[in-house]
mmCIF file of C-alpha atoms in Angstrom:
data_model
loop_
_atom_site.group_PDB
_atom_site.id
_atom_site.type_symbol
_atom_site.label_atom_id
_atom_site.label_comp_id
_atom_site.label_asym_id
_atom_site.label_seq_id
_atom_site.Cartn_x
_atom_site.Cartn_y
_atom_site.Cartn_z
ATOM 1 C CA MET A 130 -4.820 96.739 -13.026
ATOM 2 C CA ASP A 131 -4.516 96.626 -9.232
ATOM 3 C CA LEU A 132 -2.277 99.589 -8.429
ATOM 4 C CA ALA A 133 -2.240 98.792 -4.698
ATOM 5 C CA GLU A 134 -0.920 95.279 -5.350
ATOM 6 C CA LEU A 135 1.636 96.607 -7.833
ATOM 7 C CA ALA A 136 2.822 99.250 -5.348
ATOM 8 C CA GLY A 137 3.104 96.635 -2.602
ATOM 9 C CA ARG A 138 5.424 94.580 -4.770
ATOM 10 C CA VAL A 139 7.448 97.439 -6.233
ATOM 11 C CA GLY A 140 7.788 99.656 -3.140
ATOM 12 C CA PRO A 141 10.269 97.516 -1.155
ATOM 13 C CA ILE A 142 12.348 96.877 -4.275
ATOM 14 C CA LEU A 143 12.657 100.568 -5.093
ATOM 15 C CA GLY A 144 13.439 101.278 -1.440
ATOM 16 C CA PHE A 145 16.316 98.835 -1.675
ATOM 17 C CA VAL A 146 17.561 100.504 -4.871
ATOM 18 C CA VAL A 147 17.686 103.875 -3.086
ATOM 19 C CA CYS A 148 19.455 102.498 0.005
ATOM 20 C CA ILE A 149 22.066 100.438 -1.827
ATOM 21 C CA THR A 150 22.797 103.362 -4.152
ATOM 22 C CA VAL A 151 23.464 105.571 -1.128
ATOM 23 C CA VAL A 152 25.812 102.918 0.289
ATOM 24 C CA ALA A 153 27.672 102.608 -3.015
ATOM 25 C CA GLU A 154 27.964 106.365 -3.591
ATOM 26 C CA LEU A 155 29.253 107.087 -0.079
ATOM 27 C CA ALA A 156 31.631 104.120 -0.207
ATOM 28 C CA ASP A 157 33.017 105.453 -3.469
ATOM 29 C CA GLY A 158 33.335 108.975 -2.078
ATOM 30 C CA LEU A 159 35.272 107.655 0.899
ATOM 31 C CA GLY A 160 37.631 105.763 -1.404
ATOM 32 C CA VAL A 161 36.549 102.165 -0.787
ATOM 33 C CA PHE A 162 36.734 101.175 -4.459
ATOM 34 C CA ALA A 163 40.005 103.034 -5.021
ATOM 35 C CA LEU A 164 41.444 101.213 -1.995
ATOM 36 C CA LEU A 165 40.288 97.883 -3.421
ATOM 37 C CA ALA A 166 41.898 98.645 -6.771
ATOM 38 C CA ARG A 167 45.133 99.696 -5.086
ATOM 39 C CA GLY A 168 45.078 96.555 -2.964
ATOM 40 C CA THR A 169 44.621 94.310 -5.975
ATOM 41 C CA ALA A 170 47.561 95.984 -7.717
ATOM 42 C CA ARG A 171 49.777 95.341 -4.683
ATOM 43 C CA LEU A 172 48.631 91.732 -4.315
ATOM 44 C CA ALA A 173 49.333 91.033 -7.989
ATOM 45 C CA ARG A 174 53.019 91.968 -7.443
ATOM 46 C CA GLY A 175 53.582 93.293 -10.943
ATOM 47 C CA SER A 176 51.870 90.502 -12.894
ATOM 48 C CA VAL A 177 49.238 91.697 -15.371
ATOM 49 C CA VAL A 178 47.476 88.313 -15.328
ATOM 50 C CA ARG A 179 47.285 88.253 -11.536
ATOM 51 C CA LEU A 180 46.084 91.860 -11.466
ATOM 52 C CA TRP A 181 43.339 91.110 -13.973
ATOM 53 C CA LEU A 182 42.211 88.001 -12.070
ATOM 54 C CA LEU A 183 41.979 90.030 -8.871
ATOM 55 C CA VAL A 184 39.964 92.718 -10.705
ATOM 56 C CA VAL A 185 37.684 89.912 -11.908
ATOM 57 C CA LEU A 186 37.205 88.827 -8.288
ATOM 58 C CA VAL A 187 36.449 92.386 -7.154
ATOM 59 C CA ALA A 188 34.005 92.906 -10.041
ATOM 60 C CA VAL A 189 32.166 89.661 -9.257
ATOM 61 C CA LEU A 190 31.928 90.478 -5.541
ATOM 62 C CA ALA A 191 30.855 94.087 -6.189
ATOM 63 C CA THR A 192 28.190 92.921 -8.634
ATOM 64 C CA ALA A 193 26.907 90.147 -6.384
ATOM 65 C CA VAL A 194 26.744 92.195 -3.187
ATOM 66 C CA LEU A 195 26.202 95.799 -4.341
ATOM 67 C CA SER A 196 24.458 95.220 -7.721
ATOM 68 C CA LEU A 197 25.576 95.416 -11.325
ATOM 69 C CA ASP A 198 25.075 99.196 -11.468
ATOM 70 C CA THR A 199 27.691 99.621 -8.732
ATOM 71 C CA THR A 200 30.267 97.774 -10.833
ATOM 72 C CA ALA A 201 29.312 99.736 -13.948
ATOM 73 C CA VAL A 202 29.221 103.169 -12.321
ATOM 74 C CA LEU A 203 31.750 103.097 -9.498
ATOM 75 C CA LEU A 204 34.241 100.319 -10.148
ATOM 76 C CA THR A 205 34.695 101.073 -13.871
ATOM 77 C CA PRO A 206 36.380 104.487 -13.503
ATOM 78 C CA VAL A 207 38.623 103.164 -10.730
ATOM 79 C CA VAL A 208 39.980 100.227 -12.744
ATOM 80 C CA LEU A 209 40.302 102.388 -15.869
ATOM 81 C CA ALA A 210 42.313 104.950 -13.929
ATOM 82 C CA LEU A 211 44.455 102.173 -12.447
ATOM 83 C CA ALA A 212 45.073 100.667 -15.895
ATOM 84 C CA GLY A 213 46.021 104.090 -17.226
ATOM 85 C CA GLN A 214 48.478 104.709 -14.393
ATOM 86 C CA LEU A 215 50.089 101.297 -14.943
ATOM 87 C CA ARG A 216 50.109 101.744 -18.753
ATOM 88 C CA LEU A 217 47.976 98.662 -19.362
ATOM 89 C CA ASP A 218 45.266 98.030 -21.955
ATOM 90 C CA ARG A 219 42.279 99.945 -20.572
ATOM 91 C CA MET A 220 39.847 98.172 -22.895
ATOM 92 C CA LEU A 221 40.622 94.865 -21.157
ATOM 93 C CA PHE A 222 39.493 96.331 -17.839
ATOM 94 C CA ALA A 223 36.552 98.166 -19.422
ATOM 95 C CA TYR A 224 35.136 94.942 -20.882
ATOM 96 C CA THR A 225 35.859 93.069 -17.662
ATOM 97 C CA ALA A 226 33.722 95.563 -15.750
ATOM 98 C CA VAL A 227 30.745 95.668 -18.105
ATOM 99 C CA TRP A 228 30.571 91.990 -18.977
ATOM 100 C CA LEU A 229 30.862 90.820 -15.377
ATOM 101 C CA ALA A 230 28.448 93.505 -14.217
ATOM 102 C CA ASN A 231 25.836 91.734 -16.315
ATOM 103 C CA THR A 232 26.831 88.078 -16.266
ATOM 104 C CA ALA A 233 27.769 87.911 -12.557
ATOM 105 C CA SER A 234 24.414 89.396 -11.532
ATOM 106 C CA LEU A 235 22.721 86.018 -10.968
ATOM 107 C CA PHE A 236 24.244 85.133 -7.594
ATOM 108 C CA LEU A 237 22.077 87.039 -5.118
ATOM 109 C CA PRO A 238 18.687 88.798 -5.226
ATOM 110 C CA VAL A 239 20.435 92.134 -4.677
ATOM 111 C CA SER A 240 22.719 91.664 -7.687
ATOM 112 C CA ASN A 241 20.080 92.794 -10.171
ATOM 113 C CA LEU A 242 16.680 94.456 -9.973
ATOM 114 C CA THR A 243 15.240 91.597 -12.040
ATOM 115 C CA ASN A 244 16.368 89.165 -9.324
ATOM 116 C CA LEU A 245 14.460 91.113 -6.691
ATOM 117 C CA LEU A 246 11.373 90.949 -8.866
ATOM 118 C CA ALA A 247 11.799 87.196 -9.327
ATOM 119 C CA LEU A 248 12.328 86.673 -5.595
ATOM 120 C CA THR A 249 8.747 87.741 -4.905
ATOM 121 C CA ARG A 250 7.472 85.084 -7.333
ATOM 122 C CA LEU A 251 9.448 82.096 -6.034
ATOM 123 C CA PRO A 252 7.632 79.622 -3.770
ATOM 124 C CA SER A 253 10.503 79.683 -1.252
ATOM 125 C CA SER A 254 11.581 83.259 -0.601
ATOM 126 C CA GLY A 255 14.846 84.306 0.973
ATOM 127 C CA VAL A 256 18.443 84.630 -0.129
ATOM 128 C CA PRO A 257 19.534 80.996 0.549
ATOM 129 C CA ALA A 258 16.605 79.594 -1.451
ATOM 130 C CA PHE A 259 17.355 81.986 -4.323
ATOM 131 C CA LEU A 260 21.041 81.075 -4.323
ATOM 132 C CA ALA A 261 20.212 77.367 -4.304
ATOM 133 C CA LEU A 262 18.307 77.862 -7.564
ATOM 134 C CA THR A 263 20.629 80.246 -9.362
ATOM 135 C CA TRP A 264 24.153 79.152 -8.428
ATOM 136 C CA PRO A 265 24.667 76.660 -11.306
ATOM 137 C CA ALA A 266 23.762 79.268 -13.916
ATOM 138 C CA ALA A 267 25.614 82.028 -12.056
ATOM 139 C CA VAL A 268 28.834 80.035 -11.891
ATOM 140 C CA ALA A 269 28.518 78.958 -15.533
ATOM 141 C CA CYS A 270 27.975 82.529 -16.745
ATOM 142 C CA THR A 271 30.866 83.885 -14.701
ATOM 143 C CA VAL A 272 33.332 81.188 -15.804
ATOM 144 C CA VAL A 273 32.367 81.512 -19.475
ATOM 145 C CA THR A 274 32.748 85.295 -19.296
ATOM 146 C CA VAL A 275 36.202 85.077 -17.723
ATOM 147 C CA VAL A 276 37.344 82.545 -20.336
ATOM 148 C CA ALA A 277 35.997 84.751 -23.136
ATOM 149 C CA LEU A 278 37.792 87.806 -21.751
ATOM 150 C CA ALA A 279 41.028 85.840 -21.513
ATOM 151 C CA LEU A 280 40.703 84.739 -25.156
ATOM 152 C CA PHE A 281 39.689 88.115 -26.582
ATOM 153 C CA PHE A 282 42.406 90.018 -24.677
ATOM 154 C CA ARG A 283 45.108 87.353 -24.431
ATOM 155 C CA ARG A 284 47.808 89.693 -25.756
ATOM 156 C CA ALA A 285 46.943 92.411 -23.241
ATOM 157 C CA LEU A 286 47.354 89.940 -20.377
ATOM 158 C CA ARG A 287 51.059 89.496 -21.007
ATOM 159 C CA GLY A 288 53.803 91.393 -19.226
ATOM 160 C CA THR A 289 54.374 93.201 -15.950
ATOM 161 C CA TYR A 290 53.886 96.650 -14.425
ATOM 162 C CA VAL A 291 55.412 98.900 -11.758
ATOM 163 C CA LEU A 292 53.165 100.278 -9.016
ATOM 164 C CA GLY A 293 53.632 103.914 -8.029
ATOM 165 C CA ASP A 294 53.332 105.614 -4.637
ATOM 166 C CA ALA A 295 50.167 105.139 -2.592
ATOM 167 C CA PRO A 296 47.657 108.028 -2.492
ATOM 168 C CA ARG A 297 46.679 109.811 0.704
ATOM 169 C CA TRP A 298 43.173 109.136 1.939
ATOM 170 C CA GLU A 299 41.150 112.158 3.029
ATOM 171 C CA HIS A 300 39.108 110.334 5.687
ATOM 172 C CA PRO A 301 41.023 107.171 6.677
ATOM 173 C CA ARG A 302 38.774 106.209 9.606
ATOM 174 C CA LEU A 303 35.603 106.640 7.611
ATOM 175 C CA LEU A 304 37.238 104.802 4.731
ATOM 176 C CA TRP A 305 37.718 101.704 6.882
ATOM 177 C CA LEU A 306 34.169 102.026 8.199
ATOM 178 C CA GLY A 307 33.000 101.966 4.569
ATOM 179 C CA VAL A 308 35.111 98.860 3.924
ATOM 180 C CA VAL A 309 33.557 97.095 6.922
ATOM 181 C CA VAL A 310 29.992 98.047 5.951
ATOM 182 C CA CYS A 311 30.449 96.835 2.368
ATOM 183 C CA ALA A 312 32.142 93.620 3.518
ATOM 184 C CA LEU A 313 29.306 92.815 5.927
ATOM 185 C CA LEU A 314 26.498 93.435 3.444
ATOM 186 C CA GLY A 315 26.824 90.075 1.683
ATOM 187 C CA PRO A 316 26.701 87.906 4.826
ATOM 188 C CA ALA A 317 23.939 90.109 6.253
ATOM 189 C CA PHE A 318 21.795 89.650 3.141
ATOM 190 C CA VAL A 319 22.070 85.871 3.561
ATOM 191 C CA ILE A 320 21.558 85.802 7.344
ATOM 192 C CA VAL A 321 18.816 88.423 7.692
ATOM 193 C CA GLY A 322 17.073 87.740 4.403
ATOM 194 C CA ASN A 323 15.321 91.129 4.173
ATOM 195 C CA VAL A 324 17.473 93.048 1.693
ATOM 196 C CA LEU A 325 15.648 96.344 2.305
ATOM 197 C CA VAL A 326 16.332 96.270 6.054
ATOM 198 C CA VAL A 327 19.999 95.338 5.610
ATOM 199 C CA SER A 328 20.662 97.984 2.949
ATOM 200 C CA ALA A 329 18.782 100.618 4.975
ATOM 201 C CA VAL A 330 20.918 99.898 8.054
ATOM 202 C CA GLY A 331 24.106 100.069 5.974
ATOM 203 C CA ALA A 332 23.011 103.346 4.379
ATOM 204 C CA ALA A 333 22.053 104.827 7.768
ATOM 205 C CA ILE A 334 25.450 103.967 9.292
ATOM 206 C CA LEU A 335 27.354 105.627 6.458
ATOM 207 C CA VAL A 336 25.052 108.666 6.290
ATOM 208 C CA VAL A 337 25.395 109.330 10.035
ATOM 209 C CA ALA A 338 29.164 108.805 9.915
ATOM 210 C CA CYS A 339 29.568 111.141 6.943
ATOM 211 C CA ALA A 340 27.272 113.732 8.525
ATOM 212 C CA VAL A 341 29.738 113.871 11.403
ATOM 213 C CA GLY A 342 33.064 113.575 9.584
ATOM 214 C CA ALA A 343 32.578 114.141 5.837
ATOM 215 C CA ARG A 344 29.452 116.223 5.286
ATOM 216 C CA HIS A 345 30.555 117.301 1.807
ATOM 217 C CA LEU A 346 29.859 113.751 0.575
ATOM 218 C CA LEU A 347 26.159 114.068 1.407
ATOM 219 C CA HIS A 348 24.123 115.550 -1.441
ATOM 220 C CA TRP A 349 20.770 114.949 -3.097
ATOM 221 C CA ARG A 350 22.434 113.836 -6.331
ATOM 222 C CA MET A 351 23.342 110.482 -4.794
ATOM 223 C CA LEU A 352 19.647 109.530 -4.638
ATOM 224 C CA PRO A 353 18.602 107.708 -7.855
ATOM 225 C CA TRP A 354 15.295 109.509 -8.343
ATOM 226 C CA GLN A 355 15.372 109.267 -12.138
ATOM 227 C CA LEU A 356 15.886 105.504 -11.958
ATOM 228 C CA VAL A 357 13.076 105.116 -9.419
ATOM 229 C CA VAL A 358 10.633 107.134 -11.520
ATOM 230 C CA GLY A 359 11.648 105.344 -14.727
ATOM 231 C CA VAL A 360 11.251 101.897 -13.209
ATOM 232 C CA SER A 361 7.870 102.841 -11.745
ATOM 233 C CA VAL A 362 6.624 103.968 -15.151
ATOM 234 C CA LEU A 363 7.906 100.752 -16.762
ATOM 235 C CA PHE A 364 5.999 98.665 -14.227
ATOM 236 C CA VAL A 365 2.758 100.442 -15.010
ATOM 237 C CA LEU A 366 3.208 100.305 -18.795
ATOM 238 C CA VAL A 367 4.081 96.606 -18.867
ATOM 239 C CA GLN A 368 1.172 95.786 -16.555
ATOM 240 C CA LEU A 369 -1.169 97.662 -18.893
ATOM 241 C CA ALA A 370 0.212 95.710 -21.854
ATOM 242 C CA HIS A 371 -0.398 92.427 -20.028
ATOM 243 C CA ASP A 372 -3.954 93.483 -19.258
ATOM 244 C CA HIS A 373 -4.502 93.931 -23.009
ATOM 245 C CA GLY A 374 -3.250 90.579 -24.301
ATOM 246 C CA LEU A 375 0.543 90.642 -24.190
ATOM 247 C CA SER A 376 0.659 87.487 -22.042
ATOM 248 C CA ASP A 377 -1.087 85.392 -24.677
ATOM 249 C CA VAL A 378 1.379 86.342 -27.411
ATOM 250 C CA LEU A 379 4.467 85.815 -25.263
ATOM 251 C CA GLY A 380 3.096 82.566 -23.848
ATOM 252 C CA HIS A 381 2.971 81.124 -27.359
ATOM 253 C CA LEU A 382 6.547 82.237 -28.103
ATOM 254 C CA ALA A 383 8.041 81.142 -24.772
ATOM 255 C CA GLY A 384 6.621 77.621 -24.754
ATOM 256 C CA THR A 385 6.297 75.432 -21.667
ATOM 257 C CA GLY A 386 8.270 72.787 -19.817
ATOM 258 C CA SER A 387 11.648 72.563 -18.098
ATOM 259 C CA SER A 388 13.699 70.509 -20.535
ATOM 260 C CA TRP A 389 17.012 71.977 -21.623
ATOM 261 C CA LEU A 390 15.664 73.082 -25.011
ATOM 262 C CA GLU A 391 12.631 74.745 -23.445
ATOM 263 C CA LEU A 392 14.819 76.560 -20.921
ATOM 264 C CA LEU A 393 17.137 77.667 -23.731
ATOM 265 C CA ARG A 394 14.116 78.861 -25.712
ATOM 266 C CA LEU A 395 12.911 81.007 -22.806
ATOM 267 C CA ALA A 396 16.382 82.347 -22.019
ATOM 268 C CA GLY A 397 16.926 83.184 -25.691
ATOM 269 C CA LEU A 398 13.615 85.056 -25.845
ATOM 270 C CA GLY A 399 14.612 86.999 -22.732
ATOM 271 C CA ALA A 400 17.996 87.900 -24.222
ATOM 272 C CA LEU A 401 16.363 88.949 -27.495
ATOM 273 C CA GLY A 402 13.861 91.144 -25.680
ATOM 274 C CA ALA A 403 16.596 92.713 -23.572
ATOM 275 C CA ASN A 404 18.746 93.606 -26.576
ATOM 276 C CA LEU A 405 15.778 94.971 -28.533
ATOM 277 C CA LEU A 406 14.257 96.976 -25.676
ATOM 278 C CA ASP A 407 15.998 96.689 -22.295
ATOM 279 C CA ASN A 408 16.357 93.875 -19.790
ATOM 280 C CA LEU A 409 13.871 95.259 -17.245
ATOM 281 C CA PRO A 410 10.830 95.560 -19.541
ATOM 282 C CA ALA A 411 11.845 92.258 -21.144
ATOM 283 C CA TYR A 412 11.710 90.556 -17.734
ATOM 284 C CA LEU A 413 8.435 92.216 -16.767
ATOM 285 C CA ALA A 414 6.832 91.208 -20.046
ATOM 286 C CA LEU A 415 7.970 87.570 -19.869
ATOM 287 C CA GLU A 416 7.581 86.938 -16.143
ATOM 288 C CA PRO A 417 3.980 85.634 -16.340
ATOM 289 C CA VAL A 418 4.950 82.917 -18.848
ATOM 290 C CA ALA A 419 7.844 81.740 -16.638
ATOM 291 C CA LEU A 420 5.935 81.255 -13.396
ATOM 292 C CA ASP A 421 4.967 77.610 -13.935
ATOM 293 C CA SER A 422 8.262 76.438 -12.356
ATOM 294 C CA PRO A 423 11.160 78.064 -10.462
ATOM 295 C CA VAL A 424 13.738 76.748 -12.926
ATOM 296 C CA ARG A 425 11.929 78.479 -15.812
ATOM 297 C CA LEU A 426 12.008 81.739 -13.882
ATOM 298 C CA VAL A 427 15.766 81.348 -13.412
ATOM 299 C CA ALA A 428 16.152 80.593 -17.135
ATOM 300 C CA LEU A 429 14.416 83.896 -17.848
ATOM 301 C CA LEU A 430 16.850 85.618 -15.478
ATOM 302 C CA VAL A 431 19.729 84.065 -17.426
ATOM 303 C CA GLY A 432 18.381 85.634 -20.595
ATOM 304 C CA VAL A 433 17.710 89.120 -19.233
ATOM 305 C CA ASN A 434 20.768 89.299 -16.934
ATOM 306 C CA ALA A 435 23.543 87.621 -18.915
ATOM 307 C CA GLY A 436 22.092 88.250 -22.371
ATOM 308 C CA PRO A 437 22.243 92.088 -22.614
ATOM 309 C CA LEU A 438 25.738 92.224 -24.128
ATOM 310 C CA ILE A 439 24.981 93.112 -27.730
ATOM 311 C CA THR A 440 23.227 96.493 -27.837
ATOM 312 C CA PRO A 441 24.206 99.463 -25.622
ATOM 313 C CA TRP A 442 20.640 99.974 -24.367
ATOM 314 C CA ALA A 443 20.111 96.323 -23.391
ATOM 315 C CA SER A 444 20.754 97.135 -19.726
ATOM 316 C CA LEU A 445 21.013 100.336 -17.742
ATOM 317 C CA ALA A 446 24.370 99.157 -16.411
ATOM 318 C CA THR A 447 25.828 99.128 -19.946
ATOM 319 C CA LEU A 448 24.644 102.687 -20.609
ATOM 320 C CA LEU A 449 26.086 103.861 -17.292
ATOM 321 C CA TRP A 450 29.339 102.033 -18.074
ATOM 322 C CA ALA A 451 29.563 103.726 -21.471
ATOM 323 C CA ALA A 452 29.159 107.146 -19.853
ATOM 324 C CA ARG A 453 31.978 106.349 -17.409
ATOM 325 C CA CYS A 454 34.192 105.191 -20.284
ATOM 326 C CA ARG A 455 33.594 108.460 -22.151
ATOM 327 C CA SER A 456 34.442 110.443 -19.024
ATOM 328 C CA ALA A 457 37.714 108.500 -18.732
ATOM 329 C CA GLY A 458 38.597 109.133 -22.382
ATOM 330 C CA VAL A 459 38.020 105.518 -23.453
ATOM 331 C CA THR A 460 36.286 105.215 -26.825
ATOM 332 C CA VAL A 461 33.914 102.255 -27.137
ATOM 333 C CA SER A 462 33.368 100.776 -30.596
ATOM 334 C CA TRP A 463 29.728 99.647 -30.495
ATOM 335 C CA GLY A 464 30.221 97.586 -33.641
ATOM 336 C CA GLN A 465 32.995 95.614 -31.958
ATOM 337 C CA PHE A 466 30.967 95.453 -28.750
ATOM 338 C CA ALA A 467 28.041 93.928 -30.648
ATOM 339 C CA LEU A 468 30.198 91.431 -32.541
ATOM 340 C CA ARG A 469 31.863 90.199 -29.372
ATOM 341 C CA GLY A 470 28.474 89.998 -27.685
ATOM 342 C CA LEU A 471 27.054 87.971 -30.565
ATOM 343 C CA VAL A 472 29.863 85.464 -30.015
ATOM 344 C CA LEU A 473 29.569 85.372 -26.225
ATOM 345 C CA VAL A 474 25.819 85.489 -25.575
ATOM 346 C CA PRO A 475 24.875 82.183 -27.306
ATOM 347 C CA VAL A 476 27.622 80.379 -25.377
ATOM 348 C CA LEU A 477 26.387 81.919 -22.130
ATOM 349 C CA LEU A 478 22.783 80.897 -22.769
ATOM 350 C CA VAL A 479 23.672 77.344 -23.768
ATOM 351 C CA THR A 480 26.036 76.664 -20.858
ATOM 352 C CA ALA A 481 23.856 78.346 -18.232
ATOM 353 C CA THR A 482 20.675 76.519 -19.265
ATOM 354 C CA LEU A 483 22.599 73.232 -19.441
ATOM 355 C CA ALA A 484 23.716 73.868 -15.860
ATOM 356 C CA LEU A 485 20.126 74.579 -14.836
ATOM 357 C CA ALA A 486 18.775 71.480 -16.532
ATOM 358 C CA PHE A 487 21.356 68.935 -15.383
ATOM 359 C CA VAL A 488 23.087 70.179 -12.197
#
């Protein structure tokens, strides 16, 4: 095992994770996500359906630009609180957050840690090249998820609501700075290409601004050290397993080729591995058998990104979401979660791999 090579690949990715987490935490502390939720409620003008569709849009954008963990950790409590204030079905908004956090994480490299790993293995690096490969599957997964949510919660989408008085923002100028920084991240990722540089600049702007005007928001707890250490250990363990024959076993199971059935086979294996273990080790284990073509690598991403909707440990985002639900007093039935996931995941895998194979 070449630790220097492994560190060279992992280091920039973990640096991005730290920087984007700082951006998300400070944006949340300044009230960016609460402002977005309030804005969606005003735009919906009392219609539950319109409100939900706007929350869907916010969840997709937050996942694509700030990563799935941002949607799970920061957006979830905001939309749950909003639903509670408006006396709406909080479970509708809870499922919207967690499902889209996973299934909408195929759009950009920054949307999911697995995407950043895959980016280093694609022949044409950069955000535009990545998007050109993933957009058919990303759109398919997002549309299928929204349709499924509408069917499962069709009764909760009926009716209207009355919006209360607007809250007072503690740091209005810094709040708008946070809005601007978050809004510019997506275009900057595409234009600049280097996600670490862009996220580091965004984090630096907000840290300096908060150091001047909102120092209480700066604390060591916003740095995701546990996640960084855990991911580093996973990298080493999976690499050791590959060095001792794991690739041969998985290569036989994953098959070869880029036909629709072969892509579905690989995506299904990725989803199975994610729900049995977790999506990150599942990706790391299967990556070597998906490197023979870019479309196979994207099929693996479909499995490990959109597939972890059955077991609570299938993705870190789901575990973080569950903790936020508990804090908000929302009880999650894991039996119901699994049953709904068992219905949704096969449809996601079939439609996304069809899009990859024929679009």
